[in-house]
GROMACS .gro file of C-alpha atoms in nm:
model
  206
    1MET     CA    1   0.117   4.743   0.755
    2ILE     CA    2  -0.074   4.689   0.427
    3GLN     CA    3   0.093   4.986   0.269
    4GLU     CA    4   0.434   4.845   0.367
    5VAL     CA    5   0.346   4.518   0.204
    6VAL     CA    6   0.223   4.690  -0.112
    7GLY     CA    7   0.540   4.887  -0.127
    8GLN     CA    8   0.737   4.558  -0.142
    9LEU     CA    9   0.542   4.414  -0.436
   10PRO     CA   10   0.748   4.279  -0.723
   11PRO     CA   11   0.783   4.471  -1.052
   12GLU     CA   12   0.497   4.471  -1.308
   13SER     CA   13   0.672   4.217  -1.537
   14THR     CA   14   0.693   3.973  -1.246
   15GLN     CA   15   0.333   4.042  -1.143
   16GLN     CA   16   0.214   3.973  -1.496
   17ALA     CA   17   0.431   3.661  -1.542
   18VAL     CA   18   0.270   3.503  -1.232
   19GLY     CA   19  -0.068   3.680  -1.228
   20TYR     CA   20  -0.201   3.600  -1.573
   21PRO     CA   21  -0.141   3.224  -1.562
   22SER     CA   22  -0.278   3.217  -1.206
   23LEU     CA   23  -0.588   3.407  -1.316
   24PHE     CA   24  -0.642   3.169  -1.607
   25LEU     CA   25  -0.613   2.859  -1.386
   26LEU     CA   26  -0.834   2.994  -1.112
   27VAL     CA   27  -1.109   3.109  -1.347
   28ALA     CA   28  -1.106   2.785  -1.539
   29LEU     CA   29  -1.111   2.588  -1.211
   30GLY     CA   30  -1.394   2.806  -1.081
   31ALA     CA   31  -1.593   2.727  -1.396
   32LEU     CA   32  -1.542   2.354  -1.331
   33VAL     CA   33  -1.597   2.371  -0.955
   34PRO     CA   34  -1.848   2.654  -0.896
   35VAL     CA   35  -1.725   2.743  -0.544
   36VAL     CA   36  -1.438   2.972  -0.647
   37PRO     CA   37  -1.543   3.339  -0.658
   38THR     CA   38  -1.428   3.397  -1.020
   39GLY     CA   39  -1.603   3.728  -1.047
   40ALA     CA   40  -1.405   3.862  -0.756
   41LEU     CA   41  -1.082   3.728  -0.910
   42VAL     CA   42  -1.147   3.916  -1.240
   43SER     CA   43  -1.237   4.233  -1.062
   44SER     CA   44  -0.922   4.215  -0.844
   45ALA     CA   45  -0.702   4.149  -1.149
   46ALA     CA   46  -0.866   4.449  -1.322
   47VAL     CA   47  -0.784   4.672  -1.029
   48VAL     CA   48  -0.421   4.568  -1.042
   49ALA     CA   49  -0.405   4.614  -1.419
   50PHE     CA   50  -0.571   4.955  -1.396
   51HIS     CA   51  -0.280   5.076  -1.177
   52GLN     CA   52  -0.013   4.937  -1.402
   53THR     CA   53   0.171   5.137  -1.669
   54ASP     CA   54   0.119   4.872  -1.935
   55PRO     CA   55  -0.154   5.015  -2.166
   56PHE     CA   56  -0.257   4.658  -2.270
   57ALA     CA   57  -0.284   4.512  -1.917
   58LEU     CA   58  -0.660   4.549  -1.895
   59LEU     CA   59  -0.704   4.401  -2.241
   60VAL     CA   60  -0.494   4.097  -2.141
   61VAL     CA   61  -0.695   4.048  -1.822
   62PHE     CA   62  -1.011   4.049  -2.035
   63GLY     CA   63  -0.873   3.795  -2.279
   64VAL     CA   64  -0.740   3.567  -2.011
   65ALA     CA   65  -1.058   3.580  -1.798
   66SER     CA   66  -1.300   3.524  -2.086
   67SER     CA   67  -1.096   3.245  -2.251
   68ALA     CA   68  -1.051   3.067  -1.916
   69ALA     CA   69  -1.424   3.095  -1.838
   70PHE     CA   70  -1.507   2.953  -2.181
   71LEU     CA   71  -1.267   2.662  -2.149
   72GLY     CA   72  -1.408   2.580  -1.804
   73ASP     CA   73  -1.759   2.589  -1.933
   74ILE     CA   74  -1.683   2.370  -2.231
   75CYS     CA   75  -1.505   2.113  -2.017
   76LEU     CA   76  -1.789   2.105  -1.759
   77TYR     CA   77  -2.049   2.071  -2.037
   78TRP     CA   78  -1.858   1.791  -2.202
   79LEU     CA   79  -1.837   1.607  -1.869
   80GLY     CA   80  -2.209   1.665  -1.812
   81GLN     CA   81  -2.284   1.529  -2.163
   82ARG     CA   82  -2.105   1.208  -2.075
   83GLY     CA   83  -2.323   1.173  -1.768
   84VAL     CA   84  -2.641   1.239  -1.968
   85ARG     CA   85  -2.548   0.972  -2.220
   86SER     CA   86  -2.450   0.717  -1.955
   87LYS     CA   87  -2.719   0.500  -1.801
   88ASN     CA   88  -2.575   0.549  -1.453
   89GLY     CA   89  -2.502   0.920  -1.493
   90SER     CA   90  -2.180   1.058  -1.361
   91LYS     CA   91  -2.046   1.242  -1.055
   92TRP     CA   92  -2.012   1.557  -1.266
   93LEU     CA   93  -2.379   1.549  -1.376
   94ARG     CA   94  -2.484   1.484  -1.017
   95ALA     CA   95  -2.268   1.775  -0.904
   96ILE     CA   96  -2.437   2.005  -1.154
   97SER     CA   97  -2.778   1.879  -1.063
   98ASP     CA   98  -2.719   1.924  -0.687
   99ARG     CA   99  -2.631   2.291  -0.746
  100ALA     CA  100  -2.952   2.362  -0.948
  101ALA     CA  101  -3.254   2.411  -0.732
  102PRO     CA  102  -3.574   2.255  -0.887
  103GLU     CA  103  -3.749   2.593  -0.927
  104ARG     CA  104  -3.440   2.753  -1.089
  105LEU     CA  105  -3.409   2.457  -1.322
  106ALA     CA  106  -3.774   2.488  -1.428
  107GLN     CA  107  -3.724   2.864  -1.490
  108ALA     CA  108  -3.410   2.790  -1.694
  109GLN     CA  109  -3.581   2.527  -1.906
  110GLU     CA  110  -3.871   2.762  -1.970
  111LYS     CA  111  -3.639   3.047  -2.080
  112LEU     CA  112  -3.433   2.806  -2.285
  113ASP     CA  113  -3.747   2.691  -2.473
  114GLU     CA  114  -3.844   3.056  -2.537
  115HIS     CA  115  -3.504   3.214  -2.624
  116GLY     CA  116  -3.273   2.928  -2.708
  117ALA     CA  117  -2.896   2.961  -2.656
  118VAL     CA  118  -2.929   3.338  -2.607
  119VAL     CA  119  -3.026   3.272  -2.243
  120LEU     CA  120  -2.664   3.162  -2.190
  121VAL     CA  121  -2.556   3.525  -2.194
  122LEU     CA  122  -2.802   3.620  -1.918
  123SER     CA  123  -2.718   3.306  -1.714
  124ARG     CA  124  -2.351   3.421  -1.688
  125LEU     CA  125  -2.448   3.769  -1.574
  126VAL     CA  126  -2.710   3.659  -1.311
  127PRO     CA  127  -2.550   3.528  -0.993
  128ALA     CA  128  -2.600   3.151  -0.955
  129GLY     CA  129  -2.768   3.145  -1.303
  130ARG     CA  130  -2.504   2.961  -1.495
  131ILE     CA  131  -2.547   2.611  -1.354
  132PRO     CA  132  -2.931   2.580  -1.380
  133VAL     CA  133  -2.917   2.695  -1.750
  134MET     CA  134  -2.622   2.461  -1.823
  135LEU     CA  135  -2.822   2.174  -1.674
  136ALA     CA  136  -3.124   2.267  -1.870
  137CYS     CA  137  -2.907   2.265  -2.192
  138LEU     CA  138  -2.773   1.921  -2.090
  139LEU     CA  139  -3.120   1.776  -2.027
  140SER     CA  140  -3.245   1.915  -2.362
  141ARG     CA  141  -2.952   1.741  -2.534
  142MET     CA  142  -2.825   2.069  -2.681
  143PRO     CA  143  -2.522   1.985  -2.907
  144MET     CA  144  -2.179   2.100  -2.794
  145ARG     CA  145  -2.133   2.327  -3.095
  146ARG     CA  146  -2.461   2.514  -3.030
  147PHE     CA  147  -2.375   2.545  -2.661
  148ALA     CA  148  -2.026   2.679  -2.756
  149ARG     CA  149  -2.172   2.939  -2.985
  150GLY     CA  150  -2.398   3.068  -2.710
  151ASP     CA  151  -2.124   3.053  -2.444
  152VAL     CA  152  -1.874   3.267  -2.634
  153PRO     CA  153  -2.073   3.595  -2.598
  154ALA     CA  154  -2.175   3.486  -2.248
  155CYS     CA  155  -1.813   3.461  -2.133
  156LEU     CA  156  -1.721   3.785  -2.306
  157ALA     CA  157  -2.009   3.970  -2.139
  158TRP     CA  158  -1.925   3.820  -1.803
  159ALA     CA  159  -1.551   3.913  -1.819
  160ALA     CA  160  -1.637   4.269  -1.927
  161THR     CA  161  -1.886   4.317  -1.653
  162TYR     CA  162  -1.661   4.210  -1.369
  163GLN     CA  163  -1.373   4.394  -1.526
  164LEU     CA  164  -1.571   4.714  -1.525
  165ILE     CA  165  -1.639   4.663  -1.149
  166GLY     CA  166  -1.267   4.632  -1.098
  167ILE     CA  167  -1.193   4.948  -1.312
  168LEU     CA  168  -1.449   5.132  -1.104
  169GLY     CA  169  -1.281   5.022  -0.784
  170GLY     CA  170  -0.937   5.112  -0.914
  171SER     CA  171  -1.047   5.457  -1.027
  172LEU     CA  172  -1.204   5.544  -0.694
  173PHE     CA  173  -0.896   5.465  -0.476
  174PRO     CA  174  -0.536   5.575  -0.512
  175GLU     CA  175  -0.386   5.242  -0.390
  176PRO     CA  176  -0.442   4.909  -0.564
  177TRP     CA  177  -0.518   4.723  -0.240
  178GLN     CA  178  -0.799   4.965  -0.162
  179GLY     CA  179  -0.954   4.906  -0.497
  180VAL     CA  180  -0.922   4.531  -0.461
  181VAL     CA  181  -1.101   4.542  -0.126
  182ALA     CA  182  -1.382   4.752  -0.276
  183ALA     CA  183  -1.415   4.538  -0.592
  184VAL     CA  184  -1.419   4.212  -0.397
  185GLY     CA  185  -1.676   4.346  -0.159
  186LEU     CA  186  -1.894   4.462  -0.439
  187THR     CA  187  -1.883   4.134  -0.634
  188LEU     CA  188  -1.955   3.935  -0.320
  189LEU     CA  189  -2.249   4.163  -0.246
  190ILE     CA  190  -2.380   4.111  -0.597
  191SER     CA  191  -2.341   3.730  -0.566
  192ALA     CA  192  -2.519   3.721  -0.232
  193ALA     CA  193  -2.812   3.953  -0.329
  194PRO     CA  194  -3.031   3.700  -0.502
  195ALA     CA  195  -3.015   3.447  -0.216
  196VAL     CA  196  -3.094   3.720   0.034
  197TRP     CA  197  -3.385   3.840  -0.177
  198ARG     CA  198  -3.530   3.484  -0.205
  199ARG     CA  199  -3.509   3.427   0.168
  200ALA     CA  200  -3.664   3.763   0.243
  201ARG     CA  201  -3.944   3.706  -0.005
  202ALA     CA  202  -4.008   3.356   0.135
  203ARG     CA  203  -4.025   3.490   0.487
  204PHE     CA  204  -4.272   3.767   0.407
  205SER     CA  205  -4.485   3.539   0.194
  206ARG     CA  206  -4.558   3.310   0.490
   0.00000   0.00000   0.00000
């Protein structure tokens, strides 16, 4: 059944015309609303691009994903800054704060004091690490320009990492849908690993 559906897929030009804008919008939205599995989206797009004949398809996926992630981060940081400056805060600042556990925020603030904006790169690569570090930057009143300088390499490294996962999935399986399933499964496993580890550690430390 899946193979029949794959066989009926539109040509590459149509896939690209629809896929690239969709990838950009979904990744940017995922940066603003951190519930969309953006890593899985990038890996899936890389699998599809890997199986296309266009030699620049992977490069385009990388550019679209990294620029969308950067735009989403900048918009979310700008909205957070407005909340920090406001006496009553804002819903965006509260949303960011609600997603940053106190212990993760404390760790992020400590690392930010030690390493500065460089910690933004690691925050993008560590699952659930982006929001605590962003909140730490907001609370420390880091200027937008400094945040943007640190976020550029962070988004590039993030896009490259998840694209490599997709390329790996695409190279291991002959059919694109098989690589997509493998890449999505791996990215979700990576995302869930820290939470599982914290729960297991808390259980054994009792």
